[in-house]
Amino acid sequence: MFYKNINLKKRGEMIAFLTKHYRYHTLNSWNRSTSYANNIKLYNIEKPADIDNDTWWQLLELTEWQEELSDLLADFGRSYNWQWQAGINGRSGGYVVLYKGGIQTSGYKSYCTHCGQLNYQAVPDNQTGICGRCDARARVNFQKTHMQIFTWPGKDIDMDEDFRDWSTDDIRDRVKLIQKFDRLCDSIVREYISTCRSYRITEEEILVPKTIKVLEPVGR
Ligand SMILES: [Zn+2]
């Protein structure tokens, strides 16, 4: 659906593919930065006849789908060591957009095994630190340098680029990246359809959670 076969030996064909590719805002419309994108709004996608309307429109908001979607996006980012990332933008989340990003050391040295709070201070050797948030004596050092992924959400990608100045190899690499991005968008649509087929949306009554106080042993 989104993926297009491009002759990677033809400069003109590759440049035309890049310059004519669908684009969307990286942040919002007044920021004016755009990047390669695809519109995955449901009304643009043909609903297979065997999927009922309710499932088709409601699955979008369910956690099961949101998690599958984040997995697909994360796989794409990881395959580029986060230098390129795919994200969702638009008021109703209807666009997949290509972003630039990376991975860097976070500076966090320890974390709480009880509540997950991160801490910039290292715990001295053979000791367990106290968590600044939940007070549990459960703060331990990271075994490896803790890294964090960052994204440049406002950065445009190839917005005013003149590809005639680029070497053919560089153009080809960019085309391959965008093709892989288009393939990702295809697999998002495929995955949505298959998830629709594997779930039936039912309503469940849930108990309203109530906060109670409990005593918890302190680890020493
Ligand atoms: Zn904690």
PDB file of C-alpha atoms and ligand atoms in Angstrom:
ATOM      1  CA  MET A   1       0.000   0.000   0.000  1.00  0.00           C
ATOM      2  CA  PHE A   2       2.662   2.569   0.970  1.00  0.00           C
ATOM      3  CA  TYR A   3       5.766   0.744  -0.244  1.00  0.00           C
ATOM      4  CA  LYS A   4       6.847   1.581  -3.785  1.00  0.00           C
ATOM      5  CA  ASN A   5       9.344  -0.260  -5.878  1.00  0.00           C
ATOM      6  CA  ILE A   6      12.014   2.205  -7.070  1.00  0.00           C
ATOM      7  CA  ASN A   7      14.794   1.608  -9.596  1.00  0.00           C
ATOM      8  CA  LEU A   8      17.850   2.211  -7.409  1.00  0.00           C
ATOM      9  CA  LYS A   9      20.029   2.782 -10.465  1.00  0.00           C
ATOM     10  CA  LYS A  10      18.058   5.762 -11.731  1.00  0.00           C
ATOM     11  CA  ARG A  11      18.942   9.058 -10.048  1.00  0.00           C
ATOM     12  CA  GLY A  12      15.959  10.899 -11.486  1.00  0.00           C
ATOM     13  CA  GLU A  13      13.500   8.255 -10.360  1.00  0.00           C
ATOM     14  CA  MET A  14      14.973   8.199  -6.862  1.00  0.00           C
ATOM     15  CA  ILE A  15      14.924  12.002  -6.530  1.00  0.00           C
ATOM     16  CA  ALA A  16      11.331  12.128  -7.767  1.00  0.00           C
ATOM     17  CA  PHE A  17      10.379   9.500  -5.184  1.00  0.00           C
ATOM     18  CA  LEU A  18      11.955  11.518  -2.357  1.00  0.00           C
ATOM     19  CA  THR A  19      10.600  14.912  -3.364  1.00  0.00           C
ATOM     20  CA  LYS A  20       7.075  13.672  -4.071  1.00  0.00           C
ATOM     21  CA  HIS A  21       6.759  11.513  -0.972  1.00  0.00           C
ATOM     22  CA  TYR A  22       3.862  12.362   1.321  1.00  0.00           C
ATOM     23  CA  ARG A  23       4.941  14.657   4.175  1.00  0.00           C
ATOM     24  CA  TYR A  24       3.470  15.766   7.481  1.00  0.00           C
ATOM     25  CA  HIS A  25       4.353  18.145  10.317  1.00  0.00           C
ATOM     26  CA  THR A  26       6.977  16.871  12.727  1.00  0.00           C
ATOM     27  CA  LEU A  27       5.440  18.826  15.605  1.00  0.00           C
ATOM     28  CA  ASN A  28       2.402  20.925  14.724  1.00  0.00           C
ATOM     29  CA  SER A  29       1.241  23.041  11.830  1.00  0.00           C
ATOM     30  CA  TRP A  30       2.599  26.360  13.116  1.00  0.00           C
ATOM     31  CA  ASN A  31       6.068  24.920  13.614  1.00  0.00           C
ATOM     32  CA  ARG A  32       6.147  24.399   9.829  1.00  0.00           C
ATOM     33  CA  SER A  33       8.746  21.622   9.931  1.00  0.00           C
ATOM     34  CA  THR A  34       7.786  18.551   7.964  1.00  0.00           C
ATOM     35  CA  SER A  35       9.180  15.098   7.365  1.00  0.00           C
ATOM     36  CA  TYR A  36       8.415  11.975   5.380  1.00  0.00           C
ATOM     37  CA  ALA A  37       5.118  10.569   6.583  1.00  0.00           C
ATOM     38  CA  ASN A  38       2.155   8.374   5.759  1.00  0.00           C
ATOM     39  CA  ASN A  39      -1.500   8.845   6.522  1.00  0.00           C
ATOM     40  CA  ILE A  40      -2.787   5.767   8.344  1.00  0.00           C
ATOM     41  CA  LYS A  41      -6.207   7.166   9.273  1.00  0.00           C
ATOM     42  CA  LEU A  42      -8.750   4.383   9.247  1.00  0.00           C
ATOM     43  CA  TYR A  43     -11.033   6.010   6.690  1.00  0.00           C
ATOM     44  CA  ASN A  44      -8.126   5.871   4.231  1.00  0.00           C
ATOM     45  CA  ILE A  45      -7.771   2.148   4.647  1.00  0.00           C
ATOM     46  CA  GLU A  46     -10.191  -0.291   3.132  1.00  0.00           C
ATOM     47  CA  LYS A  47     -11.867  -2.253   5.914  1.00  0.00           C
ATOM     48  CA  PRO A  48     -11.918  -5.985   5.141  1.00  0.00           C
ATOM     49  CA  ALA A  49     -15.526  -7.205   4.931  1.00  0.00           C
ATOM     50  CA  ASP A  50     -15.135  -9.789   7.696  1.00  0.00           C
ATOM     51  CA  ILE A  51     -14.270  -7.159  10.338  1.00  0.00           C
ATOM     52  CA  ASP A  52     -17.261  -5.487  11.938  1.00  0.00           C
ATOM     53  CA  ASN A  53     -17.504  -1.726  12.186  1.00  0.00           C
ATOM     54  CA  ASP A  54     -17.337  -1.489  15.980  1.00  0.00           C
ATOM     55  CA  THR A  55     -14.098  -3.436  16.207  1.00  0.00           C
ATOM     56  CA  TRP A  56     -12.590  -1.478  13.310  1.00  0.00           C
ATOM     57  CA  TRP A  57     -13.143   1.897  14.981  1.00  0.00           C
ATOM     58  CA  GLN A  58     -12.756   0.962  18.633  1.00  0.00           C
ATOM     59  CA  LEU A  59      -9.619  -1.145  18.565  1.00  0.00           C
ATOM     60  CA  LEU A  60      -7.598   2.032  17.929  1.00  0.00           C
ATOM     61  CA  GLU A  61      -8.055   3.180  21.527  1.00  0.00           C
ATOM     62  CA  LEU A  62      -7.353  -0.134  23.218  1.00  0.00           C
ATOM     63  CA  THR A  63      -4.142  -0.811  25.116  1.00  0.00           C
ATOM     64  CA  GLU A  64      -3.590  -4.083  23.225  1.00  0.00           C
ATOM     65  CA  TRP A  65      -3.297  -2.191  19.973  1.00  0.00           C
ATOM     66  CA  GLN A  66      -1.316   0.710  21.452  1.00  0.00           C
ATOM     67  CA  GLU A  67       1.273  -1.773  22.707  1.00  0.00           C
ATOM     68  CA  GLU A  68       1.572  -3.568  19.388  1.00  0.00           C
ATOM     69  CA  LEU A  69       1.982  -0.223  17.660  1.00  0.00           C
ATOM     70  CA  SER A  70       4.745   0.913  20.028  1.00  0.00           C
ATOM     71  CA  ASP A  71       6.538  -2.393  19.460  1.00  0.00           C
ATOM     72  CA  LEU A  72       6.507  -1.880  15.700  1.00  0.00           C
ATOM     73  CA  LEU A  73       7.765   1.702  16.039  1.00  0.00           C
ATOM     74  CA  ALA A  74      10.474   0.645  18.489  1.00  0.00           C
ATOM     75  CA  ASP A  75      11.686  -2.164  16.201  1.00  0.00           C
ATOM     76  CA  PHE A  76      12.172   0.388  13.433  1.00  0.00           C
ATOM     77  CA  GLY A  77      14.094   2.788  15.696  1.00  0.00           C
ATOM     78  CA  ARG A  78      16.249   0.016  17.138  1.00  0.00           C
ATOM     79  CA  SER A  79      17.228  -1.203  13.656  1.00  0.00           C
ATOM     80  CA  TYR A  80      18.772   2.265  13.056  1.00  0.00           C
ATOM     81  CA  ASN A  81      20.280   2.464  16.536  1.00  0.00           C
ATOM     82  CA  TRP A  82      17.682   5.219  17.144  1.00  0.00           C
ATOM     83  CA  GLN A  83      19.336   7.581  14.614  1.00  0.00           C
ATOM     84  CA  TRP A  84      16.054   7.336  12.741  1.00  0.00           C
ATOM     85  CA  GLN A  85      12.761   6.854  14.514  1.00  0.00           C
ATOM     86  CA  ALA A  86       9.162   6.550  13.503  1.00  0.00           C
ATOM     87  CA  GLY A  87       6.545   8.297  15.588  1.00  0.00           C
ATOM     88  CA  ILE A  88       2.856   9.045  15.560  1.00  0.00           C
ATOM     89  CA  ASN A  89       1.602  12.588  15.079  1.00  0.00           C
ATOM     90  CA  GLY A  90      -1.672  14.351  14.311  1.00  0.00           C
ATOM     91  CA  ARG A  91      -4.601  15.091  16.577  1.00  0.00           C
ATOM     92  CA  SER A  92      -6.105  11.632  16.226  1.00  0.00           C
ATOM     93  CA  GLY A  93      -2.747   9.919  15.777  1.00  0.00           C
ATOM     94  CA  GLY A  94      -3.394   9.419  12.106  1.00  0.00           C
ATOM     95  CA  TYR A  95       0.115   9.959  10.750  1.00  0.00           C
ATOM     96  CA  VAL A  96       3.337   8.014  10.997  1.00  0.00           C
ATOM     97  CA  VAL A  97       6.234  10.469  10.767  1.00  0.00           C
ATOM     98  CA  LEU A  98       9.967   9.904  10.349  1.00  0.00           C
ATOM     99  CA  TYR A  99      12.113  11.564  13.022  1.00  0.00           C
ATOM    100  CA  LYS A 100      15.783  12.031  13.718  1.00  0.00           C
ATOM    101  CA  GLY A 101      17.105  11.028  17.083  1.00  0.00           C
ATOM    102  CA  GLY A 102      19.778   9.103  18.860  1.00  0.00           C
ATOM    103  CA  ILE A 103      20.855   7.447  22.041  1.00  0.00           C
ATOM    104  CA  GLN A 104      23.002   8.954  24.773  1.00  0.00           C
ATOM    105  CA  THR A 105      24.056   8.270  28.347  1.00  0.00           C
ATOM    106  CA  SER A 106      21.329   9.371  30.712  1.00  0.00           C
ATOM    107  CA  GLY A 107      23.571  10.176  33.673  1.00  0.00           C
ATOM    108  CA  TYR A 108      21.455   7.979  35.972  1.00  0.00           C
ATOM    109  CA  LYS A 109      23.629   5.815  38.194  1.00  0.00           C
ATOM    110  CA  SER A 110      21.087   3.894  40.255  1.00  0.00           C
ATOM    111  CA  TYR A 111      17.412   2.979  40.402  1.00  0.00           C
ATOM    112  CA  CYS A 112      14.858   1.841  42.910  1.00  0.00           C
ATOM    113  CA  THR A 113      13.938  -1.830  42.483  1.00  0.00           C
ATOM    114  CA  HIS A 114      10.707  -1.116  44.348  1.00  0.00           C
ATOM    115  CA  CYS A 115       9.172   1.831  42.452  1.00  0.00           C
ATOM    116  CA  GLY A 116      11.515   2.270  39.492  1.00  0.00           C
ATOM    117  CA  GLN A 117      12.629   5.826  40.387  1.00  0.00           C
ATOM    118  CA  LEU A 118      15.924   6.764  38.708  1.00  0.00           C
ATOM    119  CA  ASN A 119      18.705   8.477  40.637  1.00  0.00           C
ATOM    120  CA  TYR A 120      21.835  10.393  39.569  1.00  0.00           C
ATOM    121  CA  GLN A 121      23.756   9.264  42.648  1.00  0.00           C
ATOM    122  CA  ALA A 122      25.552   5.951  42.736  1.00  0.00           C
ATOM    123  CA  VAL A 123      25.108   3.697  45.741  1.00  0.00           C
ATOM    124  CA  PRO A 124      28.456   2.968  47.507  1.00  0.00           C
ATOM    125  CA  ASP A 125      29.801  -0.551  46.925  1.00  0.00           C
ATOM    126  CA  ASN A 126      28.126  -3.389  48.822  1.00  0.00           C
ATOM    127  CA  GLN A 127      25.338  -1.131  50.032  1.00  0.00           C
ATOM    128  CA  THR A 128      21.706  -0.594  49.163  1.00  0.00           C
ATOM    129  CA  GLY A 129      20.535   2.980  48.914  1.00  0.00           C
ATOM    130  CA  ILE A 130      17.297   4.541  50.060  1.00  0.00           C
ATOM    131  CA  CYS A 131      14.898   5.635  47.337  1.00  0.00           C
ATOM    132  CA  GLY A 132      14.148   9.363  47.356  1.00  0.00           C
ATOM    133  CA  ARG A 133      10.588   8.797  46.220  1.00  0.00           C
ATOM    134  CA  CYS A 134       9.211   5.788  48.075  1.00  0.00           C
ATOM    135  CA  ASP A 135      11.803   5.619  50.919  1.00  0.00           C
ATOM    136  CA  ALA A 136      12.357   1.893  50.322  1.00  0.00           C
ATOM    137  CA  ARG A 137      15.855   0.660  50.977  1.00  0.00           C
ATOM    138  CA  ALA A 138      15.934  -0.750  47.496  1.00  0.00           C
ATOM    139  CA  ARG A 139      18.131   1.548  45.402  1.00  0.00           C
ATOM    140  CA  VAL A 140      20.858  -0.292  43.478  1.00  0.00           C
ATOM    141  CA  ASN A 141      23.394   0.727  40.842  1.00  0.00           C
ATOM    142  CA  PHE A 142      22.923   0.092  37.153  1.00  0.00           C
ATOM    143  CA  GLN A 143      25.173  -2.739  36.005  1.00  0.00           C
ATOM    144  CA  LYS A 144      25.789  -1.066  32.644  1.00  0.00           C
ATOM    145  CA  THR A 145      25.871   2.624  31.754  1.00  0.00           C
ATOM    146  CA  HIS A 146      22.239   3.683  31.567  1.00  0.00           C
ATOM    147  CA  MET A 147      21.298   5.015  28.144  1.00  0.00           C
ATOM    148  CA  GLN A 148      18.326   7.007  27.008  1.00  0.00           C
ATOM    149  CA  ILE A 149      16.762   7.512  23.626  1.00  0.00           C
ATOM    150  CA  PHE A 150      16.128  11.062  22.469  1.00  0.00           C
ATOM    151  CA  THR A 151      14.107  12.415  19.565  1.00  0.00           C
ATOM    152  CA  TRP A 152      14.296  15.780  17.817  1.00  0.00           C
ATOM    153  CA  PRO A 153      10.582  16.288  17.409  1.00  0.00           C
ATOM    154  CA  GLY A 154      10.728  19.668  15.714  1.00  0.00           C
ATOM    155  CA  LYS A 155      13.483  18.865  13.257  1.00  0.00           C
ATOM    156  CA  ASP A 156      12.481  18.768   9.615  1.00  0.00           C
ATOM    157  CA  ILE A 157      13.800  16.005   7.375  1.00  0.00           C
ATOM    158  CA  ASP A 158      14.882  16.969   3.831  1.00  0.00           C
ATOM    159  CA  MET A 159      12.394  19.821   3.759  1.00  0.00           C
ATOM    160  CA  ASP A 160      14.314  22.159   1.460  1.00  0.00           C
ATOM    161  CA  GLU A 161      16.836  19.603   0.308  1.00  0.00           C
ATOM    162  CA  ASP A 162      18.235  19.846  -3.223  1.00  0.00           C
ATOM    163  CA  PHE A 163      19.068  16.230  -3.976  1.00  0.00           C
ATOM    164  CA  ARG A 164      20.920  17.240  -7.146  1.00  0.00           C
ATOM    165  CA  ASP A 165      23.841  18.119  -4.844  1.00  0.00           C
ATOM    166  CA  TRP A 166      23.850  14.651  -3.309  1.00  0.00           C
ATOM    167  CA  SER A 167      25.988  11.729  -4.461  1.00  0.00           C
ATOM    168  CA  THR A 168      24.050   8.858  -6.024  1.00  0.00           C
ATOM    169  CA  ASP A 169      25.059   6.601  -3.111  1.00  0.00           C
ATOM    170  CA  ASP A 170      23.655   9.050  -0.580  1.00  0.00           C
ATOM    171  CA  ILE A 171      20.415   9.387  -2.539  1.00  0.00           C
ATOM    172  CA  ARG A 172      20.122   5.600  -2.748  1.00  0.00           C
ATOM    173  CA  ASP A 173      20.642   5.254   1.011  1.00  0.00           C
ATOM    174  CA  ARG A 174      17.934   7.827   1.664  1.00  0.00           C
ATOM    175  CA  VAL A 175      15.530   6.054  -0.716  1.00  0.00           C
ATOM    176  CA  LYS A 176      16.172   2.742   1.068  1.00  0.00           C
ATOM    177  CA  LEU A 177      15.457   4.406   4.416  1.00  0.00           C
ATOM    178  CA  ILE A 178      12.164   5.830   3.179  1.00  0.00           C
ATOM    179  CA  GLN A 179      11.230   2.508   1.595  1.00  0.00           C
ATOM    180  CA  LYS A 180      11.837   0.800   4.903  1.00  0.00           C
ATOM    181  CA  PHE A 181       9.719   3.482   6.574  1.00  0.00           C
ATOM    182  CA  ASP A 182       6.926   2.849   4.044  1.00  0.00           C
ATOM    183  CA  ARG A 183       7.205  -0.882   4.721  1.00  0.00           C
ATOM    184  CA  LEU A 184       6.809  -0.173   8.425  1.00  0.00           C
ATOM    185  CA  CYS A 185       3.598   1.752   7.680  1.00  0.00           C
ATOM    186  CA  ASP A 186       2.355  -1.206   5.635  1.00  0.00           C
ATOM    187  CA  SER A 187       3.050  -3.569   8.496  1.00  0.00           C
ATOM    188  CA  ILE A 188       1.223  -1.250  10.915  1.00  0.00           C
ATOM    189  CA  VAL A 189      -1.871  -1.497   8.718  1.00  0.00           C
ATOM    190  CA  ARG A 190      -1.476  -5.280   8.330  1.00  0.00           C
ATOM    191  CA  GLU A 191      -1.032  -5.690  12.063  1.00  0.00           C
ATOM    192  CA  TYR A 192      -4.104  -3.565  12.757  1.00  0.00           C
ATOM    193  CA  ILE A 193      -6.209  -5.747  10.510  1.00  0.00           C
ATOM    194  CA  SER A 194      -4.917  -8.957  12.036  1.00  0.00           C
ATOM    195  CA  THR A 195      -5.463  -7.601  15.569  1.00  0.00           C
ATOM    196  CA  CYS A 196      -9.043  -6.703  14.612  1.00  0.00           C
ATOM    197  CA  ARG A 197      -9.502 -10.318  13.555  1.00  0.00           C
ATOM    198  CA  SER A 198      -8.096 -11.755  16.759  1.00  0.00           C
ATOM    199  CA  TYR A 199     -10.108  -9.700  19.245  1.00  0.00           C
ATOM    200  CA  ARG A 200     -13.730  -9.189  19.942  1.00  0.00           C
ATOM    201  CA  ILE A 201     -14.417  -6.062  21.949  1.00  0.00           C
ATOM    202  CA  THR A 202     -16.562  -6.743  24.987  1.00  0.00           C
ATOM    203  CA  GLU A 203     -17.413  -4.498  27.884  1.00  0.00           C
ATOM    204  CA  GLU A 204     -16.381  -5.541  31.321  1.00  0.00           C
ATOM    205  CA  GLU A 205     -17.433  -4.259  34.684  1.00  0.00           C
ATOM    206  CA  ILE A 206     -14.423  -3.308  36.725  1.00  0.00           C
ATOM    207  CA  LEU A 207     -14.130  -2.673  40.433  1.00  0.00           C
ATOM    208  CA  VAL A 208     -13.327   0.895  41.353  1.00  0.00           C
ATOM    209  CA  PRO A 209      -9.875   0.907  42.960  1.00  0.00           C
ATOM    210  CA  LYS A 210      -9.737   2.226  46.486  1.00  0.00           C
ATOM    211  CA  THR A 211      -6.624   3.427  48.284  1.00  0.00           C
ATOM    212  CA  ILE A 212      -5.901   1.635  51.531  1.00  0.00           C
ATOM    213  CA  LYS A 213      -2.940   1.855  53.888  1.00  0.00           C
ATOM    214  CA  VAL A 214      -0.807  -1.243  54.337  1.00  0.00           C
ATOM    215  CA  LEU A 215       2.288  -1.913  56.382  1.00  0.00           C
ATOM    216  CA  GLU A 216       5.218  -3.069  54.384  1.00  0.00           C
ATOM    217  CA  PRO A 217       8.397  -4.571  55.806  1.00  0.00           C
ATOM    218  CA  VAL A 218      11.453  -2.374  55.229  1.00  0.00           C
ATOM    219  CA  GLY A 219      14.364  -4.243  53.661  1.00  0.00           C
ATOM    220  CA  ARG A 220      17.486  -3.950  55.812  1.00  0.00           C
TER     221      ARG A 220
HETATM  222 ZN    ZN B   1      11.351   3.805  45.182  1.00  0.00          ZN
END
